[in-house]
Amino acid sequence: MVGLRLERREVPTYAFVLVPVSAFAASFLVGGLLMAWAGVDPLVGYSAFVKGAFGSLPTFADTLVRMVPFLLMGTGIALSDRANVLNIGAEGQLIVGALATTWICVAMQDWAPAPLIALLALALSSLAGGAWAGFAGYLKAKMGINEVVTTVMMNWLAFKLMQWLLRGPLKSPKSEMWPMSPPLEPEMPIILPGTRLHAGFALAVLLAVAGYYFLFRTNVGFKLRACGKNPAAARYAGYDVEKMVILSMVVSGAFAGLAGAVEVMGVYHFLFEGISVGLGYTAIIVALVGKDHPIAVIPSAFMFGVIYNGVVFLQGATGLTYTLSKAIEGMIYLFVLVSEVLLTYRIRVVRS
C-alpha cells in the first residue's frame, strides 16, 4: 500500500520570498491560459489588472483600502495561530463588529457628535468581535470542543443574525427591495486627499506593529507562544494554558470586529448583507503567507489587496464573466496556499 506523508523541513531565508513570488507568477500563467480560452487577450487582461492596482494614485489608494480588513483580520488570526488556536471565524466576527457599529451609529447619530460615535463604534465593535470569538475559545478551553467547528458554525449564525436585523430593527425605511441599514454619518477621516484612503489604514498598520510588540516583547505574549508551542511543558511551568486559549481568541476576534467597523465607517457608510464576501476566509491565507508574524502580515495583506482590486478591474476591462474572474482570483489564492505548504513540508511516499 502506498501513501503520502508530510515532513517538516528546513527552509532557507530567501525561499520565503522566492516561493510565493514564483507561485504568484505561475498562477498568472494559468490565469492567462483561462483568459485565452475565454477569448480574451491575456496581455490586455493583465494590463487592466496592473492598472487597477497601481494605475493612478486613487486606484493605488483603493488597493491600500482593500488591504485594511485583510491586515486587521490577518494579524488577529496570526496571534491566535501562535497559541495553536485555529480561528476560522473571522468572517462572522467581522459581521458582528459591523452590526455593533451600525447599531451604535443608528442609535446616536441624531444627537451625538460624529467623532464621538466613531470612537465608541471602534471600541464596541472590538468588544463584540472579541466576545463572539471568546465564546468559541471558552468552549475549547473548558469543554474541549474543537474551535474549527464552533467558529465555522458561528459564522453562519452571525450571518443569519445580520439578515434578521437588516430586515427588522436596523432596516432603512427607504430600502424596499434590498435589506440594508440607513446611511451612517460617522466616517473614518480621509488621510490622503483626493482618494478614499482613510484612517483605518494607519490604524491597521499600527495595530500590526502593536501585535508584534505584544507577541514578542511582553510576558503575556511569551506565555501565549509557549502554550501554543508545547502546552504540556507550559502547564508544567505553571502557565494557565486554558486562559491563553481564551485570550488568544478574544484578541483575534477583537481585530476582526474592528475590521467590521472600519469597513462600515471607512468604505460603505451603511450595512448590507454583502459586507464580507469571504474576506475572513481570505484573511486566513493572509496570515499563513505572513508566517503568523504580525509584521510579515503587512506585505501579505498588501499582496492580497493588489489581487482583489486588480481582478475587479480585469473583469471590467475585458468583459470576463464574474464566475471566470473569480476563478482566476481563486487560482492565485490556491497557488499561493499550496506553495506555502510545499515550502514548509516535504512530501514523502510511504510504502507499507
PDB file of C-alpha atoms in Angstrom, residues 85-323:
ATOM      1  CA  VAL A  85      -5.839  28.017  18.229  1.00  0.00           C
ATOM      2  CA  LEU A  86      -7.339  27.991  14.728  1.00  0.00           C
ATOM      3  CA  ASN A  87      -9.745  30.893  14.370  1.00  0.00           C
ATOM      4  CA  ILE A  88     -11.810  30.166  11.256  1.00  0.00           C
ATOM      5  CA  GLY A  89     -14.458  32.624  12.420  1.00  0.00           C
ATOM      6  CA  ALA A  90     -13.052  35.993  11.338  1.00  0.00           C
ATOM      7  CA  GLU A  91     -15.858  36.242   8.786  1.00  0.00           C
ATOM      8  CA  GLY A  92     -18.533  36.084  11.477  1.00  0.00           C
ATOM      9  CA  GLN A  93     -16.560  38.252  13.880  1.00  0.00           C
ATOM     10  CA  LEU A  94     -16.294  40.965  11.211  1.00  0.00           C
ATOM     11  CA  ILE A  95     -20.069  40.790  10.729  1.00  0.00           C
ATOM     12  CA  VAL A  96     -20.693  41.087  14.472  1.00  0.00           C
ATOM     13  CA  GLY A  97     -18.361  44.102  14.619  1.00  0.00           C
ATOM     14  CA  ALA A  98     -20.183  45.683  11.690  1.00  0.00           C
ATOM     15  CA  LEU A  99     -23.529  45.073  13.410  1.00  0.00           C
ATOM     16  CA  ALA A 100     -22.292  46.687  16.622  1.00  0.00           C
ATOM     17  CA  THR A 101     -21.040  49.689  14.648  1.00  0.00           C
ATOM     18  CA  THR A 102     -24.316  50.064  12.781  1.00  0.00           C
ATOM     19  CA  TRP A 103     -26.372  49.790  15.955  1.00  0.00           C
ATOM     20  CA  ILE A 104     -24.474  52.483  17.833  1.00  0.00           C
ATOM     21  CA  CYS A 105     -24.439  54.794  14.798  1.00  0.00           C
ATOM     22  CA  VAL A 106     -28.192  54.441  14.253  1.00  0.00           C
ATOM     23  CA  ALA A 107     -28.875  54.933  17.959  1.00  0.00           C
ATOM     24  CA  MET A 108     -26.678  58.015  18.435  1.00  0.00           C
ATOM     25  CA  GLN A 109     -26.178  59.855  15.144  1.00  0.00           C
ATOM     26  CA  ASP A 110     -29.242  62.091  15.598  1.00  0.00           C
ATOM     27  CA  TRP A 111     -27.906  63.708  18.766  1.00  0.00           C
ATOM     28  CA  ALA A 112     -24.220  62.870  19.393  1.00  0.00           C
ATOM     29  CA  PRO A 113     -21.160  64.303  17.574  1.00  0.00           C
ATOM     30  CA  ALA A 114     -19.846  62.060  14.794  1.00  0.00           C
ATOM     31  CA  PRO A 115     -16.252  61.785  16.137  1.00  0.00           C
ATOM     32  CA  LEU A 116     -17.549  60.523  19.488  1.00  0.00           C
ATOM     33  CA  ILE A 117     -19.793  57.975  17.769  1.00  0.00           C
ATOM     34  CA  ALA A 118     -16.886  56.774  15.619  1.00  0.00           C
ATOM     35  CA  LEU A 119     -14.662  56.211  18.662  1.00  0.00           C
ATOM     36  CA  LEU A 120     -17.432  54.395  20.523  1.00  0.00           C
ATOM     37  CA  ALA A 121     -18.143  52.294  17.436  1.00  0.00           C
ATOM     38  CA  LEU A 122     -14.492  51.231  17.171  1.00  0.00           C
ATOM     39  CA  ALA A 123     -14.469  50.241  20.832  1.00  0.00           C
ATOM     40  CA  LEU A 124     -17.826  48.457  20.745  1.00  0.00           C
ATOM     41  CA  SER A 125     -17.010  46.556  17.547  1.00  0.00           C
ATOM     42  CA  SER A 126     -13.782  45.270  19.116  1.00  0.00           C
ATOM     43  CA  LEU A 127     -15.662  44.162  22.226  1.00  0.00           C
ATOM     44  CA  ALA A 128     -18.357  42.469  20.149  1.00  0.00           C
ATOM     45  CA  GLY A 129     -15.874  40.615  17.952  1.00  0.00           C
ATOM     46  CA  GLY A 130     -13.776  39.642  20.956  1.00  0.00           C
ATOM     47  CA  ALA A 131     -16.782  38.330  22.881  1.00  0.00           C
ATOM     48  CA  TRP A 132     -18.046  36.401  19.852  1.00  0.00           C
ATOM     49  CA  ALA A 133     -14.674  34.700  19.350  1.00  0.00           C
ATOM     50  CA  GLY A 134     -14.057  34.375  23.079  1.00  0.00           C
ATOM     51  CA  PHE A 135     -17.114  32.150  23.412  1.00  0.00           C
ATOM     52  CA  ALA A 136     -15.564  29.668  20.970  1.00  0.00           C
ATOM     53  CA  GLY A 137     -12.294  29.929  22.891  1.00  0.00           C
ATOM     54  CA  TYR A 138     -14.113  29.188  26.144  1.00  0.00           C
ATOM     55  CA  LEU A 139     -15.747  26.104  24.642  1.00  0.00           C
ATOM     56  CA  LYS A 140     -12.340  24.836  23.543  1.00  0.00           C
ATOM     57  CA  ALA A 141     -10.556  25.627  26.808  1.00  0.00           C
ATOM     58  CA  LYS A 142     -13.202  24.390  29.239  1.00  0.00           C
ATOM     59  CA  MET A 143     -15.039  21.685  27.299  1.00  0.00           C
ATOM     60  CA  GLY A 144     -12.543  20.563  24.686  1.00  0.00           C
ATOM     61  CA  ILE A 145     -14.858  21.449  21.781  1.00  0.00           C
ATOM     62  CA  ASN A 146     -12.923  21.909  18.543  1.00  0.00           C
ATOM     63  CA  GLU A 147     -12.655  25.604  17.702  1.00  0.00           C
ATOM     64  CA  VAL A 148     -12.722  24.988  13.944  1.00  0.00           C
ATOM     65  CA  VAL A 149     -16.220  23.527  14.205  1.00  0.00           C
ATOM     66  CA  THR A 150     -17.568  26.197  16.552  1.00  0.00           C
ATOM     67  CA  THR A 151     -16.127  29.184  14.676  1.00  0.00           C
ATOM     68  CA  VAL A 152     -17.429  27.940  11.317  1.00  0.00           C
ATOM     69  CA  MET A 153     -20.889  27.399  12.813  1.00  0.00           C
ATOM     70  CA  MET A 154     -20.791  30.831  14.446  1.00  0.00           C
ATOM     71  CA  ASN A 155     -20.002  32.408  11.064  1.00  0.00           C
ATOM     72  CA  TRP A 156     -23.348  31.149   9.818  1.00  0.00           C
ATOM     73  CA  LEU A 157     -25.073  32.292  12.991  1.00  0.00           C
ATOM     74  CA  ALA A 158     -23.606  35.805  12.620  1.00  0.00           C
ATOM     75  CA  PHE A 159     -24.764  36.000   9.013  1.00  0.00           C
ATOM     76  CA  LYS A 160     -28.298  34.912   9.915  1.00  0.00           C
ATOM     77  CA  LEU A 161     -28.356  37.434  12.771  1.00  0.00           C
ATOM     78  CA  MET A 162     -27.368  40.170  10.318  1.00  0.00           C
ATOM     79  CA  GLN A 163     -30.091  39.080   7.890  1.00  0.00           C
ATOM     80  CA  TRP A 164     -32.720  39.306  10.617  1.00  0.00           C
ATOM     81  CA  LEU A 165     -31.560  42.704  11.888  1.00  0.00           C
ATOM     82  CA  LEU A 166     -31.399  44.185   8.370  1.00  0.00           C
ATOM     83  CA  ARG A 167     -34.964  43.077   7.808  1.00  0.00           C
ATOM     84  CA  GLY A 168     -36.095  44.368  11.188  1.00  0.00           C
ATOM     85  CA  PRO A 169     -34.588  46.778  13.737  1.00  0.00           C
ATOM     86  CA  LEU A 170     -31.734  48.032  11.521  1.00  0.00           C
ATOM     87  CA  LYS A 171     -33.602  48.211   8.208  1.00  0.00           C
ATOM     88  CA  SER A 172     -33.647  51.535   6.388  1.00  0.00           C
ATOM     89  CA  PRO A 173     -37.191  52.888   5.867  1.00  0.00           C
ATOM     90  CA  LYS A 174     -36.162  53.854   2.321  1.00  0.00           C
ATOM     91  CA  SER A 175     -34.948  50.369   1.420  1.00  0.00           C
ATOM     92  CA  GLU A 176     -37.796  48.438  -0.168  1.00  0.00           C
ATOM     93  CA  MET A 177     -36.049  45.821  -2.334  1.00  0.00           C
ATOM     94  CA  TRP A 178     -32.655  45.205  -0.717  1.00  0.00           C
ATOM     95  CA  PRO A 179     -32.168  44.817   3.047  1.00  0.00           C
ATOM     96  CA  MET A 180     -29.756  47.484   4.259  1.00  0.00           C
ATOM     97  CA  SER A 181     -29.303  49.917   7.114  1.00  0.00           C
ATOM     98  CA  PRO A 182     -29.918  53.673   6.963  1.00  0.00           C
ATOM     99  CA  PRO A 183     -26.936  55.799   5.841  1.00  0.00           C
ATOM    100  CA  LEU A 184     -24.451  56.197   8.680  1.00  0.00           C
ATOM    101  CA  GLU A 185     -22.953  59.624   9.288  1.00  0.00           C
ATOM    102  CA  PRO A 186     -19.780  58.816  11.274  1.00  0.00           C
ATOM    103  CA  GLU A 187     -16.894  58.282   8.856  1.00  0.00           C
ATOM    104  CA  MET A 188     -13.232  57.388   9.111  1.00  0.00           C
ATOM    105  CA  PRO A 189     -11.176  60.521   8.293  1.00  0.00           C
ATOM    106  CA  ILE A 190      -9.544  60.604   4.851  1.00  0.00           C
ATOM    107  CA  ILE A 191      -5.748  60.732   5.231  1.00  0.00           C
ATOM    108  CA  LEU A 192      -4.866  61.210   1.544  1.00  0.00           C
ATOM    109  CA  PRO A 193      -6.928  63.989  -0.080  1.00  0.00           C
ATOM    110  CA  GLY A 194      -8.470  63.126  -3.420  1.00  0.00           C
ATOM    111  CA  THR A 195      -8.624  59.413  -2.624  1.00  0.00           C
ATOM    112  CA  ARG A 196     -10.627  57.027  -0.451  1.00  0.00           C
ATOM    113  CA  LEU A 197      -7.667  56.173   1.788  1.00  0.00           C
ATOM    114  CA  HIS A 198      -8.978  56.543   5.319  1.00  0.00           C
ATOM    115  CA  ALA A 199      -7.505  56.479   8.813  1.00  0.00           C
ATOM    116  CA  GLY A 200      -8.328  52.794   9.130  1.00  0.00           C
ATOM    117  CA  PHE A 201      -5.205  52.064   7.082  1.00  0.00           C
ATOM    118  CA  ALA A 202      -2.934  53.807   9.575  1.00  0.00           C
ATOM    119  CA  LEU A 203      -4.806  52.137  12.437  1.00  0.00           C
ATOM    120  CA  ALA A 204      -4.340  48.680  10.890  1.00  0.00           C
ATOM    121  CA  VAL A 205      -0.593  49.174  10.395  1.00  0.00           C
ATOM    122  CA  LEU A 206      -0.178  50.474  13.953  1.00  0.00           C
ATOM    123  CA  LEU A 207      -2.092  47.508  15.343  1.00  0.00           C
ATOM    124  CA  ALA A 208       0.064  45.085  13.348  1.00  0.00           C
ATOM    125  CA  VAL A 209       3.154  46.653  14.927  1.00  0.00           C
ATOM    126  CA  ALA A 210       1.434  46.534  18.326  1.00  0.00           C
ATOM    127  CA  GLY A 211       0.636  42.872  17.703  1.00  0.00           C
ATOM    128  CA  TYR A 212       4.324  42.198  17.094  1.00  0.00           C
ATOM    129  CA  TYR A 213       5.267  44.004  20.296  1.00  0.00           C
ATOM    130  CA  PHE A 214       2.620  42.109  22.268  1.00  0.00           C
ATOM    131  CA  LEU A 215       3.682  38.747  20.881  1.00  0.00           C
ATOM    132  CA  PHE A 216       7.458  39.083  21.126  1.00  0.00           C
ATOM    133  CA  ARG A 217       8.128  41.798  23.689  1.00  0.00           C
ATOM    134  CA  THR A 218       5.692  41.116  26.536  1.00  0.00           C
ATOM    135  CA  ASN A 219       5.455  38.446  29.181  1.00  0.00           C
ATOM    136  CA  VAL A 220       1.888  37.588  28.185  1.00  0.00           C
ATOM    137  CA  GLY A 221       2.938  37.189  24.564  1.00  0.00           C
ATOM    138  CA  PHE A 222       5.725  34.825  25.587  1.00  0.00           C
ATOM    139  CA  LYS A 223       3.275  32.735  27.606  1.00  0.00           C
ATOM    140  CA  LEU A 224       0.858  32.660  24.694  1.00  0.00           C
ATOM    141  CA  ARG A 225       3.549  31.386  22.317  1.00  0.00           C
ATOM    142  CA  ALA A 226       4.802  28.874  24.872  1.00  0.00           C
ATOM    143  CA  CYS A 227       1.317  27.474  25.409  1.00  0.00           C
ATOM    144  CA  GLY A 228       0.867  27.109  21.678  1.00  0.00           C
ATOM    145  CA  LYS A 229       4.256  25.520  21.087  1.00  0.00           C
ATOM    146  CA  ASN A 230       4.115  22.945  23.877  1.00  0.00           C
ATOM    147  CA  PRO A 231       1.002  23.013  26.093  1.00  0.00           C
ATOM    148  CA  ALA A 232       2.260  20.226  28.369  1.00  0.00           C
ATOM    149  CA  ALA A 233       5.573  21.969  29.070  1.00  0.00           C
ATOM    150  CA  ALA A 234       3.805  25.312  29.543  1.00  0.00           C
ATOM    151  CA  ARG A 235       1.380  23.756  32.015  1.00  0.00           C
ATOM    152  CA  TYR A 236       4.313  22.171  33.883  1.00  0.00           C
ATOM    153  CA  ALA A 237       5.935  25.631  34.076  1.00  0.00           C
ATOM    154  CA  GLY A 238       2.808  26.953  35.776  1.00  0.00           C
ATOM    155  CA  TYR A 239       1.209  28.745  32.835  1.00  0.00           C
ATOM    156  CA  ASP A 240      -2.582  28.779  32.563  1.00  0.00           C
ATOM    157  CA  VAL A 241      -2.961  27.190  29.123  1.00  0.00           C
ATOM    158  CA  GLU A 242      -6.761  27.461  29.102  1.00  0.00           C
ATOM    159  CA  LYS A 243      -6.561  31.168  29.883  1.00  0.00           C
ATOM    160  CA  MET A 244      -4.166  31.707  26.971  1.00  0.00           C
ATOM    161  CA  VAL A 245      -6.513  29.847  24.623  1.00  0.00           C
ATOM    162  CA  ILE A 246      -9.408  32.126  25.562  1.00  0.00           C
ATOM    163  CA  LEU A 247      -7.227  35.257  25.470  1.00  0.00           C
ATOM    164  CA  SER A 248      -5.885  34.458  22.004  1.00  0.00           C
ATOM    165  CA  MET A 249      -9.404  34.053  20.648  1.00  0.00           C
ATOM    166  CA  VAL A 250     -10.636  37.249  22.310  1.00  0.00           C
ATOM    167  CA  VAL A 251      -7.770  39.269  20.820  1.00  0.00           C
ATOM    168  CA  SER A 252      -8.183  37.649  17.408  1.00  0.00           C
ATOM    169  CA  GLY A 253     -11.919  38.330  17.417  1.00  0.00           C
ATOM    170  CA  ALA A 254     -11.378  41.928  18.532  1.00  0.00           C
ATOM    171  CA  PHE A 255      -9.188  42.557  15.472  1.00  0.00           C
ATOM    172  CA  ALA A 256     -11.855  41.067  13.188  1.00  0.00           C
ATOM    173  CA  GLY A 257     -14.634  43.052  14.862  1.00  0.00           C
ATOM    174  CA  LEU A 258     -12.610  46.212  14.378  1.00  0.00           C
ATOM    175  CA  ALA A 259     -12.300  45.337  10.688  1.00  0.00           C
ATOM    176  CA  GLY A 260     -16.097  45.326  10.531  1.00  0.00           C
ATOM    177  CA  ALA A 261     -16.256  48.835  11.978  1.00  0.00           C
ATOM    178  CA  VAL A 262     -13.613  50.098   9.566  1.00  0.00           C
ATOM    179  CA  GLU A 263     -15.445  48.633   6.564  1.00  0.00           C
ATOM    180  CA  VAL A 264     -18.743  50.208   7.610  1.00  0.00           C
ATOM    181  CA  MET A 265     -17.420  53.670   8.519  1.00  0.00           C
ATOM    182  CA  GLY A 266     -14.491  53.839   6.094  1.00  0.00           C
ATOM    183  CA  VAL A 267     -15.798  52.253   2.891  1.00  0.00           C
ATOM    184  CA  TYR A 268     -19.553  51.718   2.619  1.00  0.00           C
ATOM    185  CA  HIS A 269     -21.176  54.051   5.204  1.00  0.00           C
ATOM    186  CA  PHE A 270     -24.088  51.644   5.605  1.00  0.00           C
ATOM    187  CA  LEU A 271     -24.529  47.955   6.377  1.00  0.00           C
ATOM    188  CA  PHE A 272     -25.714  45.381   3.855  1.00  0.00           C
ATOM    189  CA  GLU A 273     -25.608  41.607   3.588  1.00  0.00           C
ATOM    190  CA  GLY A 274     -22.521  41.550   1.356  1.00  0.00           C
ATOM    191  CA  ILE A 275     -20.321  43.467   3.816  1.00  0.00           C
ATOM    192  CA  SER A 276     -17.975  40.476   3.977  1.00  0.00           C
ATOM    193  CA  VAL A 277     -17.960  38.154   0.995  1.00  0.00           C
ATOM    194  CA  GLY A 278     -15.202  35.798   2.036  1.00  0.00           C
ATOM    195  CA  LEU A 279     -12.856  38.432   3.474  1.00  0.00           C
ATOM    196  CA  GLY A 280     -12.483  36.492   6.720  1.00  0.00           C
ATOM    197  CA  TYR A 281     -11.583  33.277   4.937  1.00  0.00           C
ATOM    198  CA  THR A 282      -9.059  35.069   2.723  1.00  0.00           C
ATOM    199  CA  ALA A 283      -7.500  36.546   5.868  1.00  0.00           C
ATOM    200  CA  ILE A 284      -6.606  33.003   6.961  1.00  0.00           C
ATOM    201  CA  ILE A 285      -4.415  32.695   3.856  1.00  0.00           C
ATOM    202  CA  VAL A 286      -3.020  36.183   4.543  1.00  0.00           C
ATOM    203  CA  ALA A 287      -1.848  35.030   7.978  1.00  0.00           C
ATOM    204  CA  LEU A 288      -0.447  31.801   6.525  1.00  0.00           C
ATOM    205  CA  VAL A 289       1.576  33.628   3.869  1.00  0.00           C
ATOM    206  CA  GLY A 290       2.797  36.014   6.574  1.00  0.00           C
ATOM    207  CA  LYS A 291       4.013  33.010   8.614  1.00  0.00           C
ATOM    208  CA  ASP A 292       1.843  34.121  11.546  1.00  0.00           C
ATOM    209  CA  HIS A 293       4.188  37.065  12.109  1.00  0.00           C
ATOM    210  CA  PRO A 294       2.341  40.388  12.555  1.00  0.00           C
ATOM    211  CA  ILE A 295       4.949  42.399  10.641  1.00  0.00           C
ATOM    212  CA  ALA A 296       5.120  39.913   7.763  1.00  0.00           C
ATOM    213  CA  VAL A 297       1.325  40.031   7.550  1.00  0.00           C
ATOM    214  CA  ILE A 298       1.608  43.652   6.320  1.00  0.00           C
ATOM    215  CA  PRO A 299       3.150  42.824   2.898  1.00  0.00           C
ATOM    216  CA  SER A 300       0.984  39.706   2.713  1.00  0.00           C
ATOM    217  CA  ALA A 301      -2.182  41.784   3.184  1.00  0.00           C
ATOM    218  CA  PHE A 302      -0.924  44.261   0.587  1.00  0.00           C
ATOM    219  CA  MET A 303      -0.424  41.439  -1.919  1.00  0.00           C
ATOM    220  CA  PHE A 304      -3.982  40.245  -1.416  1.00  0.00           C
ATOM    221  CA  GLY A 305      -5.265  43.806  -1.704  1.00  0.00           C
ATOM    222  CA  VAL A 306      -3.498  44.008  -5.069  1.00  0.00           C
ATOM    223  CA  ILE A 307      -5.116  40.745  -6.183  1.00  0.00           C
ATOM    224  CA  TYR A 308      -8.595  41.811  -5.077  1.00  0.00           C
ATOM    225  CA  ASN A 309      -8.539  45.223  -6.752  1.00  0.00           C
ATOM    226  CA  GLY A 310      -6.670  44.015  -9.827  1.00  0.00           C
ATOM    227  CA  VAL A 311      -9.211  41.288 -10.561  1.00  0.00           C
ATOM    228  CA  VAL A 312     -12.088  43.778 -10.287  1.00  0.00           C
ATOM    229  CA  PHE A 313     -10.503  45.982 -12.964  1.00  0.00           C
ATOM    230  CA  LEU A 314      -9.567  42.949 -15.062  1.00  0.00           C
ATOM    231  CA  GLN A 315     -13.201  41.878 -15.171  1.00  0.00           C
ATOM    232  CA  GLY A 316     -14.436  45.345 -16.086  1.00  0.00           C
ATOM    233  CA  ALA A 317     -11.866  45.930 -18.833  1.00  0.00           C
ATOM    234  CA  THR A 318     -12.142  42.549 -20.559  1.00  0.00           C
ATOM    235  CA  GLY A 319     -15.792  41.693 -20.110  1.00  0.00           C
ATOM    236  CA  LEU A 320     -14.972  38.423 -18.392  1.00  0.00           C
ATOM    237  CA  THR A 321     -17.863  36.869 -16.543  1.00  0.00           C
ATOM    238  CA  TYR A 322     -17.931  37.260 -12.781  1.00  0.00           C
ATOM    239  CA  THR A 323     -17.535  33.497 -12.403  1.00  0.00           C
TER     240      THR A 323
END
